[in-house]
PDB file of C-alpha atoms and ligand atoms in Angstrom:
ATOM      1  CA  MET A  29      95.870  82.335  94.557  1.00 85.00           C
ATOM      2  CA  GLN A  30      96.360  86.049  93.906  1.00 96.00           C
ATOM      3  CA  THR A  31      99.257  87.470  95.923  1.00 98.00           C
ATOM      4  CA  VAL A  32     100.343  90.873  97.185  1.00 98.00           C
ATOM      5  CA  ALA A  33     104.014  91.611  96.560  1.00 98.00           C
ATOM      6  CA  ALA A  34     106.187  93.629  98.936  1.00 98.00           C
ATOM      7  CA  HIS A  35     109.984  93.759  99.093  1.00 97.00           C
ATOM      8  CA  GLY A  36     110.397  90.238  97.686  1.00 96.00           C
ATOM      9  CA  ALA A  37     107.535  88.644  99.632  1.00 98.00           C
ATOM     10  CA  ASN A  38     104.499  87.298  97.776  1.00 98.00           C
ATOM     11  CA  ILE A  39     101.716  87.137 100.315  1.00 98.00           C
ATOM     12  CA  PRO A  40      98.574  85.164  99.353  1.00 98.00           C
ATOM     13  CA  ALA A  41      95.773  87.721  99.274  1.00 98.00           C
ATOM     14  CA  ILE A  42      93.429  85.692 101.484  1.00 98.00           C
ATOM     15  CA  GLY A  43      94.787  83.953 104.553  1.00 98.00           C
ATOM     16  CA  LEU A  44      93.264  82.177 107.507  1.00 98.00           C
ATOM     17  CA  GLY A  45      93.336  84.240 110.698  1.00 98.00           C
ATOM     18  CA  THR A  46      93.540  82.069 113.825  1.00 98.00           C
ATOM     19  CA  TRP A  47      93.122  84.625 116.617  1.00 96.00           C
ATOM     20  CA  GLU A  48      90.858  83.011 119.281  1.00 94.00           C
ATOM     21  CA  LEU A  49      90.966  79.564 117.631  1.00 97.00           C
ATOM     22  CA  GLN A  50      92.133  76.963 120.112  1.00 96.00           C
ATOM     23  CA  GLY A  51      92.955  73.276 120.440  1.00 97.00           C
ATOM     24  CA  PRO A  52      91.596  70.623 118.063  1.00 97.00           C
ATOM     25  CA  THR A  53      89.193  73.129 116.456  1.00 96.00           C
ATOM     26  CA  CYS A  54      92.163  75.234 115.395  1.00 97.00           C
ATOM     27  CA  ALA A  55      94.092  72.276 113.971  1.00 98.00           C
ATOM     28  CA  ARG A  56      90.975  71.043 112.117  1.00 97.00           C
ATOM     29  CA  ILE A  57      90.159  74.452 110.624  1.00 98.00           C
ATOM     30  CA  VAL A  58      93.756  74.987 109.465  1.00 98.00           C
ATOM     31  CA  GLU A  59      93.779  71.531 107.854  1.00 98.00           C
ATOM     32  CA  GLN A  60      90.402  72.124 106.156  1.00 98.00           C
ATOM     33  CA  ALA A  61      91.394  75.578 104.962  1.00 98.00           C
ATOM     34  CA  LEU A  62      94.518  74.259 103.259  1.00 98.00           C
ATOM     35  CA  ARG A  63      92.545  71.396 101.690  1.00 98.00           C
ATOM     36  CA  LEU A  64      90.116  74.005 100.312  1.00 97.00           C
ATOM     37  CA  GLY A  65      92.897  75.999  98.669  1.00 97.00           C
ATOM     38  CA  TYR A  66      94.089  78.477 101.314  1.00 98.00           C
ATOM     39  CA  ARG A  67      97.854  78.928 101.207  1.00 98.00           C
ATOM     40  CA  HIS A  68      98.344  81.452 104.007  1.00 98.00           C
ATOM     41  CA  VAL A  69      97.876  80.955 107.764  1.00 98.00           C
ATOM     42  CA  ASP A  70      98.357  83.627 110.411  1.00 98.00           C
ATOM     43  CA  THR A  71      99.117  82.889 114.046  1.00 98.00           C
ATOM     44  CA  ALA A  72     100.925  84.562 116.961  1.00 98.00           C
ATOM     45  CA  GLN A  73     102.685  83.582 120.125  1.00 98.00           C
ATOM     46  CA  ILE A  74      99.929  85.232 122.201  1.00 97.00           C
ATOM     47  CA  TYR A  75      97.173  83.218 120.478  1.00 98.00           C
ATOM     48  CA  GLU A  76      98.539  80.073 122.179  1.00 98.00           C
ATOM     49  CA  ASN A  77      97.727  77.965 119.122  1.00 98.00           C
ATOM     50  CA  GLU A  78     101.034  77.734 117.225  1.00 98.00           C
ATOM     51  CA  ARG A  79     101.263  74.017 118.060  1.00 98.00           C
ATOM     52  CA  GLU A  80      97.810  73.382 116.570  1.00 98.00           C
ATOM     53  CA  VAL A  81      98.527  75.544 113.517  1.00 98.00           C
ATOM     54  CA  GLY A  82     101.602  73.410 112.823  1.00 98.00           C
ATOM     55  CA  GLU A  83      99.557  70.230 113.296  1.00 98.00           C
ATOM     56  CA  GLY A  84      96.909  71.480 110.879  1.00 98.00           C
ATOM     57  CA  VAL A  85      99.490  72.347 108.223  1.00 98.00           C
ATOM     58  CA  ARG A  86     101.060  68.878 108.458  1.00 98.00           C
ATOM     59  CA  ALA A  87      97.677  67.097 108.496  1.00 98.00           C
ATOM     60  CA  SER A  88      96.576  68.932 105.332  1.00 98.00           C
ATOM     61  CA  GLY A  89      99.124  67.150 103.161  1.00 97.00           C
ATOM     62  CA  VAL A  90     100.012  70.467 101.504  1.00 98.00           C
ATOM     63  CA  ARG A  91     103.771  70.894 101.176  1.00 98.00           C
ATOM     64  CA  ARG A  92     105.206  73.229 103.788  1.00 98.00           C
ATOM     65  CA  ALA A  93     106.931  75.192 101.017  1.00 98.00           C
ATOM     66  CA  ASP A  94     103.526  75.963  99.482  1.00 98.00           C
ATOM     67  CA  VAL A  95     102.049  77.540 102.630  1.00 98.00           C
ATOM     68  CA  PHE A  96     102.791  81.087 103.765  1.00 98.00           C
ATOM     69  CA  VAL A  97     102.953  80.993 107.572  1.00 98.00           C
ATOM     70  CA  THR A  98     103.069  84.137 109.706  1.00 98.00           C
ATOM     71  CA  THR A  99     103.653  84.360 113.429  1.00 98.00           C
ATOM     72  CA  LYS A 100     104.173  87.311 115.763  1.00 98.00           C
ATOM     73  CA  VAL A 101     106.378  88.092 118.722  1.00 98.00           C
ATOM     74  CA  TRP A 102     104.459  89.429 121.723  1.00 97.00           C
ATOM     75  CA  SER A 103     105.539  92.906 122.838  1.00 95.00           C
ATOM     76  CA  THR A 104     106.915  91.877 126.246  1.00 96.00           C
ATOM     77  CA  HIS A 105     109.619  89.942 124.351  1.00 97.00           C
ATOM     78  CA  PHE A 106     111.096  92.833 122.407  1.00 97.00           C
ATOM     79  CA  ALA A 107     114.463  93.017 124.172  1.00 96.00           C
ATOM     80  CA  PRO A 108     116.877  91.569 121.572  1.00 94.00           C
ATOM     81  CA  ASN A 109     117.720  88.281 123.321  1.00 95.00           C
ATOM     82  CA  ASP A 110     114.103  87.732 124.307  1.00 97.00           C
ATOM     83  CA  LEU A 111     112.951  88.287 120.734  1.00 98.00           C
ATOM     84  CA  LEU A 112     115.309  85.703 119.288  1.00 98.00           C
ATOM     85  CA  ARG A 113     114.454  83.194 122.024  1.00 98.00           C
ATOM     86  CA  SER A 114     110.731  83.833 121.513  1.00 98.00           C
ATOM     87  CA  ALA A 115     111.026  83.322 117.737  1.00 98.00           C
ATOM     88  CA  LYS A 116     112.831  80.015 118.270  1.00 98.00           C
ATOM     89  CA  GLU A 117     110.159  78.912 120.757  1.00 98.00           C
ATOM     90  CA  SER A 118     107.448  79.744 118.201  1.00 98.00           C
ATOM     91  CA  LEU A 119     109.243  77.611 115.603  1.00 98.00           C
ATOM     92  CA  ALA A 120     109.545  74.743 118.093  1.00 98.00           C
ATOM     93  CA  ARG A 121     105.798  74.895 118.779  1.00 98.00           C
ATOM     94  CA  LEU A 122     104.993  75.095 115.052  1.00 98.00           C
ATOM     95  CA  ARG A 123     107.556  72.324 114.388  1.00 98.00           C
ATOM     96  CA  MET A 124     108.885  74.374 111.490  1.00 98.00           C
ATOM     97  CA  THR A 125     112.422  75.450 110.688  1.00 98.00           C
ATOM     98  CA  GLU A 126     111.346  78.932 109.570  1.00 98.00           C
ATOM     99  CA  VAL A 127     108.241  81.042 109.186  1.00 98.00           C
ATOM    100  CA  ASP A 128     107.518  83.026 106.050  1.00 98.00           C
ATOM    101  CA  LEU A 129     106.807  86.179 108.007  1.00 98.00           C
ATOM    102  CA  LEU A 130     107.703  87.212 111.555  1.00 98.00           C
ATOM    103  CA  LEU A 131     105.975  90.308 112.948  1.00 98.00           C
ATOM    104  CA  LEU A 132     106.268  92.562 115.981  1.00 98.00           C
ATOM    105  CA  HIS A 133     102.733  92.106 117.313  1.00 98.00           C
ATOM    106  CA  TRP A 134     102.149  95.531 118.938  1.00 97.00           C
ATOM    107  CA  PRO A 135     104.493  98.480 119.409  1.00 97.00           C
ATOM    108  CA  ASN A 136     106.220  98.624 122.796  1.00 97.00           C
ATOM    109  CA  PRO A 137     107.574 102.066 123.749  1.00 96.00           C
ATOM    110  CA  GLN A 138     109.429 100.540 126.735  1.00 96.00           C
ATOM    111  CA  VAL A 139     112.069  99.001 124.443  1.00 97.00           C
ATOM    112  CA  PRO A 140     113.979 101.176 121.930  1.00 97.00           C
ATOM    113  CA  LEU A 141     112.530 100.305 118.510  1.00 98.00           C
ATOM    114  CA  GLU A 142     115.984 100.253 116.908  1.00 98.00           C
ATOM    115  CA  GLU A 143     117.086  97.422 119.226  1.00 98.00           C
ATOM    116  CA  THR A 144     113.968  95.379 118.580  1.00 98.00           C
ATOM    117  CA  LEU A 145     114.265  95.876 114.825  1.00 98.00           C
ATOM    118  CA  GLY A 146     117.920  94.844 115.023  1.00 98.00           C
ATOM    119  CA  ALA A 147     116.898  91.560 116.643  1.00 98.00           C
ATOM    120  CA  LEU A 148     114.086  91.080 114.110  1.00 98.00           C
ATOM    121  CA  ALA A 149     116.571  91.514 111.248  1.00 98.00           C
ATOM    122  CA  GLN A 150     118.890  89.060 113.010  1.00 98.00           C
ATOM    123  CA  ALA A 151     116.052  86.508 113.150  1.00 98.00           C
ATOM    124  CA  ARG A 152     115.800  86.891 109.387  1.00 98.00           C
ATOM    125  CA  GLU A 153     119.571  86.590 108.889  1.00 98.00           C
ATOM    126  CA  GLN A 154     119.619  83.459 111.050  1.00 98.00           C
ATOM    127  CA  GLY A 155     116.976  81.892 108.804  1.00 98.00           C
ATOM    128  CA  LEU A 156     114.228  81.866 111.421  1.00 98.00           C
ATOM    129  CA  ALA A 157     112.011  83.955 109.120  1.00 98.00           C
ATOM    130  CA  ARG A 158     112.034  84.599 105.369  1.00 98.00           C
ATOM    131  CA  HIS A 159     110.517  88.053 105.816  1.00 98.00           C
ATOM    132  CA  ILE A 160     109.854  90.438 108.678  1.00 98.00           C
ATOM    133  CA  GLY A 161     107.317  93.130 109.412  1.00 98.00           C
ATOM    134  CA  VAL A 162     105.215  94.915 112.008  1.00 98.00           C
ATOM    135  CA  SER A 163     101.650  94.957 113.252  1.00 98.00           C
ATOM    136  CA  ASN A 164      99.451  97.672 114.755  1.00 98.00           C
ATOM    137  CA  PHE A 165     101.935 100.388 113.794  1.00 98.00           C
ATOM    138  CA  THR A 166     100.737 103.965 113.323  1.00 98.00           C
ATOM    139  CA  VAL A 167     102.023 106.334 110.629  1.00 98.00           C
ATOM    140  CA  ALA A 168     104.689 107.786 112.956  1.00 98.00           C
ATOM    141  CA  LEU A 169     105.827 104.322 113.991  1.00 98.00           C
ATOM    142  CA  ILE A 170     105.943 103.110 110.372  1.00 98.00           C
ATOM    143  CA  GLU A 171     108.158 106.069 109.471  1.00 98.00           C
ATOM    144  CA  GLU A 172     110.414 105.390 112.453  1.00 98.00           C
ATOM    145  CA  ALA A 173     110.594 101.645 111.796  1.00 98.00           C
ATOM    146  CA  VAL A 174     111.402 102.050 108.103  1.00 98.00           C
ATOM    147  CA  ALA A 175     114.155 104.534 108.946  1.00 98.00           C
ATOM    148  CA  LYS A 176     115.658 102.301 111.639  1.00 98.00           C
ATOM    149  CA  SER A 177     115.341  98.810 110.139  1.00 98.00           C
ATOM    150  CA  SER A 178     118.420  97.399 108.410  1.00 97.00           C
ATOM    151  CA  ALA A 179     116.224  94.840 106.575  1.00 98.00           C
ATOM    152  CA  PRO A 180     113.087  95.561 104.527  1.00 98.00           C
ATOM    153  CA  LEU A 181     109.797  95.431 106.421  1.00 98.00           C
ATOM    154  CA  VAL A 182     107.266  93.743 104.182  1.00 98.00           C
ATOM    155  CA  CYS A 183     103.998  94.484 105.947  1.00 98.00           C
ATOM    156  CA  ASN A 184     102.010  96.229 108.629  1.00 98.00           C
ATOM    157  CA  GLN A 185      99.169  94.051 109.880  1.00 98.00           C
ATOM    158  CA  VAL A 186      96.331  96.199 111.192  1.00 98.00           C
ATOM    159  CA  GLU A 187      92.615  96.060 111.884  1.00 98.00           C
ATOM    160  CA  TYR A 188      90.880  97.060 108.668  1.00 98.00           C
ATOM    161  CA  HIS A 189      87.311  96.666 107.428  1.00 98.00           C
ATOM    162  CA  PRO A 190      84.636  98.918 105.902  1.00 98.00           C
ATOM    163  CA  PHE A 191      83.752 100.525 109.254  1.00 97.00           C
ATOM    164  CA  LEU A 192      87.309 101.657 110.105  1.00 98.00           C
ATOM    165  CA  ASP A 193      89.001 104.459 108.181  1.00 98.00           C
ATOM    166  CA  GLN A 194      92.658 103.494 107.701  1.00 98.00           C
ATOM    167  CA  THR A 195      93.441 106.004 104.924  1.00 98.00           C
ATOM    168  CA  LYS A 196      96.524 107.431 106.657  1.00 98.00           C
ATOM    169  CA  VAL A 197      98.093 104.090 107.541  1.00 98.00           C
ATOM    170  CA  LEU A 198      97.461 102.774 104.038  1.00 98.00           C
ATOM    171  CA  ALA A 199      99.134 105.802 102.481  1.00 98.00           C
ATOM    172  CA  ALA A 200     102.202 105.447 104.745  1.00 98.00           C
ATOM    173  CA  CYS A 201     102.503 101.727 103.976  1.00 98.00           C
ATOM    174  CA  ARG A 202     102.202 102.359 100.246  1.00 98.00           C
ATOM    175  CA  ALA A 203     104.796 105.125 100.369  1.00 98.00           C
ATOM    176  CA  HIS A 204     107.302 102.660 101.854  1.00 98.00           C
ATOM    177  CA  GLY A 205     106.310  99.577  99.853  1.00 98.00           C
ATOM    178  CA  LEU A 206     104.799  97.705 102.814  1.00 98.00           C
ATOM    179  CA  ALA A 207     101.832  95.437 102.191  1.00 98.00           C
ATOM    180  CA  VAL A 208      98.807  96.010 104.417  1.00 98.00           C
ATOM    181  CA  VAL A 209      97.383  92.861 105.993  1.00 98.00           C
ATOM    182  CA  ALA A 210      93.872  93.329 107.397  1.00 98.00           C
ATOM    183  CA  TYR A 211      92.822  91.504 110.555  1.00 98.00           C
ATOM    184  CA  SER A 212      89.125  91.458 111.516  1.00 97.00           C
ATOM    185  CA  PRO A 213      88.354  92.115 107.805  1.00 98.00           C
ATOM    186  CA  VAL A 214      84.646  91.412 108.248  1.00 97.00           C
ATOM    187  CA  ALA A 215      84.508  93.483 111.432  1.00 95.00           C
ATOM    188  CA  LYS A 216      83.861  90.545 113.766  1.00 94.00           C
ATOM    189  CA  GLY A 217      80.415  89.994 112.254  1.00 90.00           C
ATOM    190  CA  ARG A 218      79.365  93.662 112.215  1.00 90.00           C
ATOM    191  CA  PHE A 219      78.942  93.372 108.436  1.00 85.00           C
ATOM    192  CA  LYS A 220      75.602  91.656 109.185  1.00 88.00           C
ATOM    193  CA  GLU A 221      74.152  94.983 110.350  1.00 87.00           C
ATOM    194  CA  SER A 222      74.804  96.699 107.034  1.00 94.00           C
ATOM    195  CA  GLU A 223      71.927  96.771 104.563  1.00 96.00           C
ATOM    196  CA  ALA A 224      74.230  98.474 102.036  1.00 97.00           C
ATOM    197  CA  LEU A 225      76.780  95.626 102.108  1.00 98.00           C
ATOM    198  CA  LYS A 226      73.942  93.106 101.724  1.00 97.00           C
ATOM    199  CA  ARG A 227      72.446  95.068  98.824  1.00 98.00           C
ATOM    200  CA  ILE A 228      75.813  95.300  97.030  1.00 98.00           C
ATOM    201  CA  GLY A 229      76.432  91.604  97.651  1.00 98.00           C
ATOM    202  CA  ALA A 230      72.999  90.614  96.292  1.00 98.00           C
ATOM    203  CA  ARG A 231      73.803  92.481  93.071  1.00 98.00           C
ATOM    204  CA  HIS A 232      76.803  90.182  92.555  1.00 98.00           C
ATOM    205  CA  GLY A 233      75.290  86.994  93.995  1.00 98.00           C
ATOM    206  CA  LYS A 234      77.629  87.298  97.006  1.00 98.00           C
ATOM    207  CA  THR A 235      77.271  87.756 100.771  1.00 97.00           C
ATOM    208  CA  ALA A 236      78.016  90.949 102.717  1.00 97.00           C
ATOM    209  CA  ALA A 237      81.138  89.264 104.165  1.00 97.00           C
ATOM    210  CA  GLN A 238      82.399  88.505 100.658  1.00 98.00           C
ATOM    211  CA  VAL A 239      81.841  92.150  99.726  1.00 98.00           C
ATOM    212  CA  CYS A 240      84.050  93.239 102.667  1.00 98.00           C
ATOM    213  CA  LEU A 241      86.821  90.899 101.522  1.00 98.00           C
ATOM    214  CA  ARG A 242      86.516  91.900  97.870  1.00 98.00           C
ATOM    215  CA  TRP A 243      86.672  95.590  98.851  1.00 98.00           C
ATOM    216  CA  LEU A 244      90.014  94.887 100.566  1.00 98.00           C
ATOM    217  CA  LEU A 245      91.381  92.843  97.641  1.00 98.00           C
ATOM    218  CA  GLN A 246      90.581  95.673  95.227  1.00 98.00           C
ATOM    219  CA  GLN A 247      92.816  97.921  97.361  1.00 98.00           C
ATOM    220  CA  ASN A 248      95.618  95.344  97.084  1.00 98.00           C
ATOM    221  CA  VAL A 249      95.191  94.622 100.799  1.00 98.00           C
ATOM    222  CA  VAL A 250      95.672  91.083 102.158  1.00 98.00           C
ATOM    223  CA  ALA A 251      92.755  89.846 104.311  1.00 98.00           C
ATOM    224  CA  ILE A 252      92.965  87.181 107.013  1.00 98.00           C
ATOM    225  CA  PRO A 253      89.374  86.342 108.040  1.00 98.00           C
ATOM    226  CA  ARG A 254      89.049  84.011 111.007  1.00 96.00           C
ATOM    227  CA  THR A 255      86.299  81.431 111.320  1.00 95.00           C
ATOM    228  CA  SER A 256      85.696  78.234 113.228  1.00 92.00           C
ATOM    229  CA  LYS A 257      83.055  77.105 110.709  1.00 93.00           C
ATOM    230  CA  VAL A 258      84.078  75.004 107.712  1.00 91.00           C
ATOM    231  CA  GLU A 259      81.291  76.438 105.506  1.00 90.00           C
ATOM    232  CA  ARG A 260      82.593  79.963 106.118  1.00 95.00           C
ATOM    233  CA  LEU A 261      86.062  78.892 104.957  1.00 97.00           C
ATOM    234  CA  SER A 262      84.688  78.265 101.474  1.00 97.00           C
ATOM    235  CA  GLU A 263      82.694  81.500 101.498  1.00 97.00           C
ATOM    236  CA  ASN A 264      85.724  83.582 102.515  1.00 98.00           C
ATOM    237  CA  ILE A 265      87.908  82.278  99.709  1.00 97.00           C
ATOM    238  CA  ASP A 266      85.220  82.565  97.020  1.00 97.00           C
ATOM    239  CA  VAL A 267      85.925  86.223  96.298  1.00 98.00           C
ATOM    240  CA  PHE A 268      88.031  86.126  93.154  1.00 98.00           C
ATOM    241  CA  ASP A 269      85.279  85.878  90.534  1.00 98.00           C
ATOM    242  CA  PHE A 270      83.547  89.227  90.804  1.00 98.00           C
ATOM    243  CA  ALA A 271      84.489  92.900  90.921  1.00 98.00           C
ATOM    244  CA  LEU A 272      82.989  95.847  92.771  1.00 98.00           C
ATOM    245  CA  THR A 273      82.359  98.917  90.661  1.00 98.00           C
ATOM    246  CA  ASP A 274      84.045 102.246  91.431  1.00 98.00           C
ATOM    247  CA  ALA A 275      80.714 103.511  92.783  1.00 98.00           C
ATOM    248  CA  GLU A 276      80.381 100.487  95.087  1.00 98.00           C
ATOM    249  CA  MET A 277      83.972 100.901  96.301  1.00 98.00           C
ATOM    250  CA  SER A 278      83.251 104.573  97.108  1.00 98.00           C
ATOM    251  CA  GLU A 279      79.999 103.748  98.872  1.00 98.00           C
ATOM    252  CA  ILE A 280      81.878 101.283 101.121  1.00 98.00           C
ATOM    253  CA  PHE A 281      84.741 103.734 101.759  1.00 98.00           C
ATOM    254  CA  ALA A 282      82.130 106.230 103.011  1.00 97.00           C
ATOM    255  CA  MET A 283      81.123 103.812 105.823  1.00 97.00           C
ATOM    256  CA  GLY A 284      84.517 104.097 107.512  1.00 97.00           C
ATOM    257  CA  SER A 285      85.359 106.293 110.494  1.00 96.00           C
ATOM    258  CA  ARG A 286      87.877 106.432 113.341  1.00 94.00           C
ATOM    259  CA  ALA A 287      85.116 105.255 115.679  1.00 94.00           C
ATOM    260  CA  GLY A 288      84.825 101.918 113.898  1.00 95.00           C
ATOM    261  CA  ARG A 289      87.816 100.368 115.668  1.00 96.00           C
ATOM    262  CA  LEU A 290      87.033  97.087 117.459  1.00 96.00           C
ATOM    263  CA  THR A 291      90.426  96.146 118.968  1.00 95.00           C
ATOM    264  CA  ASN A 292      91.921  98.720 121.294  1.00 93.00           C
ATOM    265  CA  GLY A 293      93.765  97.283 124.300  1.00 85.00           C
ATOM    266  CA  SER A 294      95.560  99.236 127.011  1.00 88.00           C
ATOM    267  CA  PHE A 295      98.793  98.425 125.113  1.00 87.00           C
ATOM    268  CA  ALA A 296      97.543 100.152 121.931  1.00 95.00           C
ATOM    269  CA  PRO A 297      99.416 103.170 120.513  1.00 96.00           C
ATOM    270  CA  GLN A 298      97.864 106.617 119.905  1.00 94.00           C
ATOM    271  CA  TRP A 299      95.977 105.749 116.703  1.00 96.00           C
ATOM    272  CA  ASP A 300      96.036 108.061 113.669  1.00 94.00           C
TER     273      ASP A 300
HETATM  274  C1  1BO B 404      95.530  90.952 120.735  1.00 73.60           C
HETATM  275  C2  1BO B 404      95.624  90.345 119.363  1.00 73.60           C
HETATM  276  C3  1BO B 404      95.172  91.267 118.264  1.00 73.60           C
HETATM  277  C4  1BO B 404      95.186  90.699 116.874  1.00 73.60           C
HETATM  278  O1  1BO B 404      96.334  90.032 116.517  1.00 73.60           O
END
């Protein structure tokens, strides 16, 4: 599988997102995904499915060392001791000795970022995580985090799809060598409303969802589509055998705006 490199991490370009997947369905989808060739699974403490993600990885028969596993610390656990305890609890639920990537899930202005980043780097030093990074960070927060982190941050995981303009965040990540990992890469099904995505897909014998994923790959962005349907797993990973033209890439870029954001909780920062 194609990977995106950042500060020593090689992140498989397509991963399985597990936000909102629960219980046996989650374990089954993770197992199926790995059997189909996925090598990257994304979870989080707040998703309440780390146990099932771990079960799915073990049931797949794929060696743990061959799967890139990400989890995230929820923002109410950013005080240094809480962060380390939370990371250890995640590992216990996953039944893993380390994750490949540990992220701060959302910024939390209540806890000084320097302290949280110190604890995150400690988690890495203690072998709880091979790499560390952030999620839902704005340009200002990326700049601050990069300046204050003693260890390299390998990614910023953010919502990104054709309907959301993330030009500024992408530029900041690139400037500091962070990979961008896109959650909701097919815009939670909104791709179905786009005649243009369907038309472009038809030209390549692909679906509109595959066009969204390919558009991200051609920007060197990692995508983590979530699905609870086995047939969609195959569709989402079948995006490596075609290429969008420059004109098609531009046409898709033109669909994006600030208004296209789908995830915007009360805990969200002031977006760029
Ligand atoms: C609240 C969870 C957002 C995506 O990880």
